[in-house]
């Protein structure tokens, strides 16, 4: 995990990186959280790289009538 140098909003992760778990590669995002007593901890989210790089949604012939151009 590395400091997210591209963070622009409070909702963006404080840390990011990658992980290999069970032969599957993941993007990892982390947010530094703080308890009421001041203790800090890291909340993590994992997203499979395959899912992040998946193909854009395809459209059927019926969807063509809904496209405004």
PDB file of N, CA and C in Angstrom:
ATOM      1  N   UNK A   1       0.845  -1.169   0.000  1.00  0.00           N
ATOM      2  CA  UNK A   1       0.000   0.000   0.000  1.00  0.00           C
ATOM      3  C   UNK A   1       0.901   1.245   0.000  1.00  0.00           C
ATOM      4  N   UNK A   2       0.497   2.194  -0.823  1.00  0.00           N
ATOM      5  CA  UNK A   2       1.243   3.438  -0.956  1.00  0.00           C
ATOM      6  C   UNK A   2       0.303   4.613  -0.736  1.00  0.00           C
ATOM      7  N   UNK A   3       0.844   5.766  -0.383  1.00  0.00           N
ATOM      8  CA  UNK A   3       0.046   6.975  -0.226  1.00  0.00           C
ATOM      9  C   UNK A   3      -0.561   7.323  -1.583  1.00  0.00           C
ATOM     10  N   UNK A   4      -1.858   7.612  -1.591  1.00  0.00           N
ATOM     11  CA  UNK A   4      -2.552   7.989  -2.819  1.00  0.00           C
ATOM     12  C   UNK A   4      -2.232   9.452  -3.121  1.00  0.00           C
ATOM     13  N   UNK A   5      -1.314   9.673  -4.044  1.00  0.00           N
ATOM     14  CA  UNK A   5      -0.890  11.036  -4.389  1.00  0.00           C
ATOM     15  C   UNK A   5      -1.897  11.739  -5.292  1.00  0.00           C
ATOM     16  N   UNK A   6      -2.910  11.007  -5.778  1.00  0.00           N
ATOM     17  CA  UNK A   6      -3.923  11.592  -6.667  1.00  0.00           C
ATOM     18  C   UNK A   6      -5.239  11.862  -5.944  1.00  0.00           C
ATOM     19  N   UNK A   7      -5.247  11.782  -4.630  1.00  0.00           N
ATOM     20  CA  UNK A   7      -6.461  12.007  -3.852  1.00  0.00           C
ATOM     21  C   UNK A   7      -6.920  13.454  -4.002  1.00  0.00           C
ATOM     22  N   UNK A   8      -8.169  13.646  -4.432  1.00  0.00           N
ATOM     23  CA  UNK A   8      -8.721  14.986  -4.624  1.00  0.00           C
ATOM     24  C   UNK A   8      -9.909  15.271  -3.706  1.00  0.00           C
ATOM     25  N   UNK A   9     -10.576  14.224  -3.219  1.00  0.00           N
ATOM     26  CA  UNK A   9     -11.751  14.371  -2.363  1.00  0.00           C
ATOM     27  C   UNK A   9     -11.578  13.516  -1.117  1.00  0.00           C
ATOM     28  N   UNK A  10     -12.322  13.830  -0.064  1.00  0.00           N
ATOM     29  CA  UNK A  10     -12.261  13.032   1.167  1.00  0.00           C
ATOM     30  C   UNK A  10     -12.700  11.591   0.933  1.00  0.00           C
ATOM     31  N   UNK A  11     -13.533  11.361  -0.070  1.00  0.00           N
ATOM     32  CA  UNK A  11     -14.028  10.014  -0.340  1.00  0.00           C
ATOM     33  C   UNK A  11     -13.016   9.143  -1.080  1.00  0.00           C
ATOM     34  N   UNK A  12     -11.987   9.749  -1.673  1.00  0.00           N
ATOM     35  CA  UNK A  12     -10.955   8.977  -2.358  1.00  0.00           C
ATOM     36  C   UNK A  12     -10.095   8.260  -1.320  1.00  0.00           C
ATOM     37  N   UNK A  13      -9.559   7.079  -1.673  1.00  0.00           N
ATOM     38  CA  UNK A  13      -8.753   6.335  -0.698  1.00  0.00           C
ATOM     39  C   UNK A  13      -7.473   7.074  -0.321  1.00  0.00           C
ATOM     40  N   UNK A  14      -7.048   6.862   0.940  1.00  0.00           N
ATOM     41  CA  UNK A  14      -5.796   7.433   1.436  1.00  0.00           C
ATOM     42  C   UNK A  14      -4.592   6.635   0.944  1.00  0.00           C
ATOM     43  N   UNK A  15      -4.784   5.372   0.703  1.00  0.00           N
ATOM     44  CA  UNK A  15      -3.733   4.463   0.253  1.00  0.00           C
ATOM     45  C   UNK A  15      -4.261   3.633  -0.911  1.00  0.00           C
ATOM     46  N   UNK A  16      -3.338   3.162  -1.781  1.00  0.00           N
ATOM     47  CA  UNK A  16      -3.731   2.231  -2.833  1.00  0.00           C
ATOM     48  C   UNK A  16      -2.562   1.323  -3.175  1.00  0.00           C
ATOM     49  N   UNK A  17      -2.873   0.238  -3.852  1.00  0.00           N
ATOM     50  CA  UNK A  17      -1.848  -0.720  -4.215  1.00  0.00           C
ATOM     51  C   UNK A  17      -2.484  -1.919  -4.895  1.00  0.00           C
ATOM     52  N   UNK A  18      -1.747  -3.010  -4.939  1.00  0.00           N
ATOM     53  CA  UNK A  18      -2.234  -4.242  -5.538  1.00  0.00           C
ATOM     54  C   UNK A  18      -1.935  -5.403  -4.605  1.00  0.00           C
ATOM     55  N   UNK A  19      -2.638  -6.509  -4.842  1.00  0.00           N
ATOM     56  CA  UNK A  19      -2.421  -7.722  -4.043  1.00  0.00           C
ATOM     57  C   UNK A  19      -2.651  -8.936  -4.926  1.00  0.00           C
ATOM     58  N   UNK A  20      -1.946 -10.013  -4.648  1.00  0.00           N
ATOM     59  CA  UNK A  20      -2.142 -11.287  -5.312  1.00  0.00           C
ATOM     60  C   UNK A  20      -2.658 -12.255  -4.261  1.00  0.00           C
ATOM     61  N   UNK A  21      -3.911 -12.668  -4.414  1.00  0.00           N
ATOM     62  CA  UNK A  21      -4.555 -13.552  -3.437  1.00  0.00           C
ATOM     63  C   UNK A  21      -5.109 -14.757  -4.172  1.00  0.00           C
ATOM     64  N   UNK A  22      -4.617 -15.930  -3.828  1.00  0.00           N
ATOM     65  CA  UNK A  22      -5.101 -17.159  -4.461  1.00  0.00           C
ATOM     66  C   UNK A  22      -4.925 -17.157  -5.969  1.00  0.00           C
ATOM     67  N   UNK A  23      -3.864 -16.530  -6.451  1.00  0.00           N
ATOM     68  CA  UNK A  23      -3.591 -16.483  -7.882  1.00  0.00           C
ATOM     69  C   UNK A  23      -4.386 -15.424  -8.637  1.00  0.00           C
ATOM     70  N   UNK A  24      -5.161 -14.616  -7.932  1.00  0.00           N
ATOM     71  CA  UNK A  24      -5.960 -13.560  -8.553  1.00  0.00           C
ATOM     72  C   UNK A  24      -5.395 -12.207  -8.146  1.00  0.00           C
ATOM     73  N   UNK A  25      -5.188 -11.312  -9.128  1.00  0.00           N
ATOM     74  CA  UNK A  25      -4.671  -9.975  -8.836  1.00  0.00           C
ATOM     75  C   UNK A  25      -5.813  -9.018  -8.510  1.00  0.00           C
ATOM     76  N   UNK A  26      -5.599  -8.186  -7.500  1.00  0.00           N
ATOM     77  CA  UNK A  26      -6.605  -7.229  -7.044  1.00  0.00           C
ATOM     78  C   UNK A  26      -6.003  -5.834  -6.957  1.00  0.00           C
ATOM     79  N   UNK A  27      -6.834  -4.823  -7.200  1.00  0.00           N
ATOM     80  CA  UNK A  27      -6.506  -3.454  -6.825  1.00  0.00           C
ATOM     81  C   UNK A  27      -6.971  -3.311  -5.383  1.00  0.00           C
ATOM     82  N   UNK A  28      -6.156  -2.666  -4.543  1.00  0.00           N
ATOM     83  CA  UNK A  28      -6.500  -2.492  -3.138  1.00  0.00           C
ATOM     84  C   UNK A  28      -6.581  -0.995  -2.829  1.00  0.00           C
ATOM     85  N   UNK A  29      -7.667  -0.586  -2.195  1.00  0.00           N
ATOM     86  CA  UNK A  29      -7.853   0.792  -1.757  1.00  0.00           C
ATOM     87  C   UNK A  29      -7.971   0.793  -0.244  1.00  0.00           C
ATOM     88  N   UNK A  30      -7.398   1.797   0.405  1.00  0.00           N
ATOM     89  CA  UNK A  30      -7.451   1.860   1.863  1.00  0.00           C
ATOM     90  C   UNK A  30      -7.766   3.254   2.367  1.00  0.00           C
ATOM     91  N   UNK A  31      -8.621   3.311   3.377  1.00  0.00           N
ATOM     92  CA  UNK A  31      -9.001   4.572   4.015  1.00  0.00           C
ATOM     93  C   UNK A  31      -8.574   4.526   5.472  1.00  0.00           C
ATOM     94  N   UNK A  32      -7.905   5.571   5.933  1.00  0.00           N
ATOM     95  CA  UNK A  32      -7.512   5.661   7.338  1.00  0.00           C
ATOM     96  C   UNK A  32      -8.730   6.155   8.115  1.00  0.00           C
ATOM     97  N   UNK A  33      -9.149   5.358   9.083  1.00  0.00           N
ATOM     98  CA  UNK A  33     -10.304   5.679   9.929  1.00  0.00           C
ATOM     99  C   UNK A  33      -9.830   5.927  11.349  1.00  0.00           C
ATOM    100  N   UNK A  34     -10.645   6.623  12.112  1.00  0.00           N
ATOM    101  CA  UNK A  34     -10.290   6.904  13.497  1.00  0.00           C
ATOM    102  C   UNK A  34     -11.495   6.651  14.395  1.00  0.00           C
ATOM    103  N   UNK A  35     -11.264   5.942  15.499  1.00  0.00           N
ATOM    104  CA  UNK A  35     -12.326   5.689  16.470  1.00  0.00           C
ATOM    105  C   UNK A  35     -12.546   6.932  17.325  1.00  0.00           C
ATOM    106  N   UNK A  36     -13.620   6.934  18.105  1.00  0.00           N
ATOM    107  CA  UNK A  36     -13.904   8.065  18.995  1.00  0.00           C
ATOM    108  C   UNK A  36     -12.794   8.288  20.010  1.00  0.00           C
ATOM    109  N   UNK A  37     -12.103   7.203  20.374  1.00  0.00           N
ATOM    110  CA  UNK A  37     -11.018   7.325  21.355  1.00  0.00           C
ATOM    111  C   UNK A  37      -9.694   7.743  20.714  1.00  0.00           C
ATOM    112  N   UNK A  38      -9.670   7.898  19.379  1.00  0.00           N
ATOM    113  CA  UNK A  38      -8.468   8.364  18.710  1.00  0.00           C
ATOM    114  C   UNK A  38      -7.596   7.284  18.101  1.00  0.00           C
ATOM    115  N   UNK A  39      -7.989   6.008  18.286  1.00  0.00           N
ATOM    116  CA  UNK A  39      -7.228   4.924  17.671  1.00  0.00           C
ATOM    117  C   UNK A  39      -7.454   4.953  16.166  1.00  0.00           C
ATOM    118  N   UNK A  40      -6.383   4.707  15.385  1.00  0.00           N
ATOM    119  CA  UNK A  40      -6.497   4.710  13.924  1.00  0.00           C
ATOM    120  C   UNK A  40      -6.425   3.285  13.401  1.00  0.00           C
ATOM    121  N   UNK A  41      -7.160   3.040  12.297  1.00  0.00           N
ATOM    122  CA  UNK A  41      -7.151   1.748  11.646  1.00  0.00           C
ATOM    123  C   UNK A  41      -7.354   1.960  10.156  1.00  0.00           C
ATOM    124  N   UNK A  42      -7.091   0.933   9.362  1.00  0.00           N
ATOM    125  CA  UNK A  42      -7.163   1.019   7.911  1.00  0.00           C
ATOM    126  C   UNK A  42      -8.298   0.137   7.395  1.00  0.00           C
ATOM    127  N   UNK A  43      -9.243   0.746   6.704  1.00  0.00           N
ATOM    128  CA  UNK A  43     -10.348   0.031   6.082  1.00  0.00           C
ATOM    129  C   UNK A  43      -9.948  -0.266   4.642  1.00  0.00           C
ATOM    130  N   UNK A  44     -10.054  -1.530   4.217  1.00  0.00           N
ATOM    131  CA  UNK A  44      -9.592  -1.940   2.892  1.00  0.00           C
ATOM    132  C   UNK A  44     -10.743  -2.385   1.991  1.00  0.00           C
ATOM    133  N   UNK A  45     -10.571  -2.158   0.692  1.00  0.00           N
ATOM    134  CA  UNK A  45     -11.499  -2.663  -0.326  1.00  0.00           C
ATOM    135  C   UNK A  45     -10.653  -3.303  -1.424  1.00  0.00           C
ATOM    136  N   UNK A  46     -11.088  -4.471  -1.891  1.00  0.00           N
ATOM    137  CA  UNK A  46     -10.384  -5.206  -2.933  1.00  0.00           C
ATOM    138  C   UNK A  46     -11.275  -5.305  -4.165  1.00  0.00           C
ATOM    139  N   UNK A  47     -10.702  -5.041  -5.347  1.00  0.00           N
ATOM    140  CA  UNK A  47     -11.441  -5.147  -6.597  1.00  0.00           C
ATOM    141  C   UNK A  47     -10.594  -5.959  -7.567  1.00  0.00           C
ATOM    142  N   UNK A  48     -11.127  -7.086  -8.079  1.00  0.00           N
ATOM    143  CA  UNK A  48     -10.339  -7.889  -9.018  1.00  0.00           C
ATOM    144  C   UNK A  48      -9.938  -7.063 -10.235  1.00  0.00           C
ATOM    145  N   UNK A  49      -8.685  -7.189 -10.664  1.00  0.00           N
ATOM    146  CA  UNK A  49      -8.213  -6.437 -11.823  1.00  0.00           C
ATOM    147  C   UNK A  49      -9.020  -6.789 -13.072  1.00  0.00           C
ATOM    148  N   UNK A  50      -9.401  -8.050 -13.222  1.00  0.00           N
ATOM    149  CA  UNK A  50     -10.195  -8.467 -14.384  1.00  0.00           C
ATOM    150  C   UNK A  50     -11.489  -7.675 -14.454  1.00  0.00           C
ATOM    151  N   UNK A  51     -12.152  -7.507 -13.330  1.00  0.00           N
ATOM    152  CA  UNK A  51     -13.417  -6.781 -13.271  1.00  0.00           C
ATOM    153  C   UNK A  51     -13.199  -5.319 -13.645  1.00  0.00           C
ATOM    154  N   UNK A  52     -12.125  -4.733 -13.186  1.00  0.00           N
ATOM    155  CA  UNK A  52     -11.850  -3.325 -13.457  1.00  0.00           C
ATOM    156  C   UNK A  52     -11.523  -3.091 -14.924  1.00  0.00           C
ATOM    157  N   UNK A  53     -10.982  -4.106 -15.599  1.00  0.00           N
ATOM    158  CA  UNK A  53     -10.586  -3.964 -16.997  1.00  0.00           C
ATOM    159  C   UNK A  53     -11.552  -4.653 -17.950  1.00  0.00           C
ATOM    160  N   UNK A  54     -12.741  -4.997 -17.460  1.00  0.00           N
ATOM    161  CA  UNK A  54     -13.694  -5.724 -18.296  1.00  0.00           C
ATOM    162  C   UNK A  54     -14.155  -4.871 -19.466  1.00  0.00           C
ATOM    163  N   UNK A  55     -14.725  -5.534 -20.454  1.00  0.00           N
ATOM    164  CA  UNK A  55     -15.196  -4.861 -21.661  1.00  0.00           C
ATOM    165  C   UNK A  55     -16.347  -3.920 -21.324  1.00  0.00           C
ATOM    166  N   UNK A  56     -16.497  -2.849 -22.105  1.00  0.00           N
ATOM    167  CA  UNK A  56     -17.648  -1.976 -21.888  1.00  0.00           C
ATOM    168  C   UNK A  56     -18.938  -2.724 -22.185  1.00  0.00           C
ATOM    169  N   UNK A  57     -20.066  -2.267 -21.642  1.00  0.00           N
ATOM    170  CA  UNK A  57     -21.317  -2.980 -21.872  1.00  0.00           C
ATOM    171  C   UNK A  57     -21.669  -3.006 -23.352  1.00  0.00           C
ATOM    172  N   UNK A  58     -22.236  -4.112 -23.777  1.00  0.00           N
ATOM    173  CA  UNK A  58     -22.667  -4.230 -25.179  1.00  0.00           C
ATOM    174  C   UNK A  58     -24.149  -3.895 -25.269  1.00  0.00           C
ATOM    175  N   UNK A  59     -24.574  -3.471 -26.440  1.00  0.00           N
ATOM    176  CA  UNK A  59     -25.960  -3.104 -26.661  1.00  0.00           C
ATOM    177  C   UNK A  59     -26.585  -4.056 -27.662  1.00  0.00           C
ATOM    178  N   UNK A  60     -27.849  -4.345 -27.451  1.00  0.00           N
ATOM    179  CA  UNK A  60     -28.578  -5.198 -28.384  1.00  0.00           C
ATOM    180  C   UNK A  60     -29.202  -4.337 -29.467  1.00  0.00           C
ATOM    181  N   UNK A  61     -29.739  -4.969 -30.482  1.00  0.00           N
ATOM    182  CA  UNK A  61     -30.408  -4.269 -31.580  1.00  0.00           C
ATOM    183  C   UNK A  61     -31.569  -3.427 -31.051  1.00  0.00           C
ATOM    184  N   UNK A  62     -32.267  -3.907 -30.021  1.00  0.00           N
ATOM    185  CA  UNK A  62     -33.384  -3.175 -29.439  1.00  0.00           C
ATOM    186  C   UNK A  62     -32.932  -1.878 -28.767  1.00  0.00           C
ATOM    187  N   UNK A  63     -31.710  -1.844 -28.279  1.00  0.00           N
ATOM    188  CA  UNK A  63     -31.194  -0.656 -27.616  1.00  0.00           C
ATOM    189  C   UNK A  63     -30.878   0.477 -28.587  1.00  0.00           C
ATOM    190  N   UNK A  64     -30.687   0.154 -29.875  1.00  0.00           N
ATOM    191  CA  UNK A  64     -30.319   1.167 -30.846  1.00  0.00           C
ATOM    192  C   UNK A  64     -31.363   2.280 -30.950  1.00  0.00           C
ATOM    193  N   UNK A  65     -32.641   1.952 -30.758  1.00  0.00           N
ATOM    194  CA  UNK A  65     -33.694   2.959 -30.831  1.00  0.00           C
ATOM    195  C   UNK A  65     -33.608   3.968 -29.690  1.00  0.00           C
ATOM    196  N   UNK A  66     -32.930   3.617 -28.599  1.00  0.00           N
ATOM    197  CA  UNK A  66     -32.824   4.482 -27.435  1.00  0.00           C
ATOM    198  C   UNK A  66     -31.624   5.431 -27.518  1.00  0.00           C
ATOM    199  N   UNK A  67     -30.704   5.194 -28.452  1.00  0.00           N
ATOM    200  CA  UNK A  67     -29.523   6.046 -28.585  1.00  0.00           C
ATOM    201  C   UNK A  67     -29.922   7.322 -29.316  1.00  0.00           C
ATOM    202  N   UNK A  68     -29.660   8.504 -28.734  1.00  0.00           N
ATOM    203  CA  UNK A  68     -30.171   9.771 -29.302  1.00  0.00           C
ATOM    204  C   UNK A  68     -29.398  10.285 -30.510  1.00  0.00           C
ATOM    205  N   UNK A  69     -28.472   9.558 -31.071  1.00  0.00           N
ATOM    206  CA  UNK A  69     -27.767  10.056 -32.250  1.00  0.00           C
ATOM    207  C   UNK A  69     -27.669   8.994 -33.308  1.00  0.00           C
TER     208      UNK A  69
END
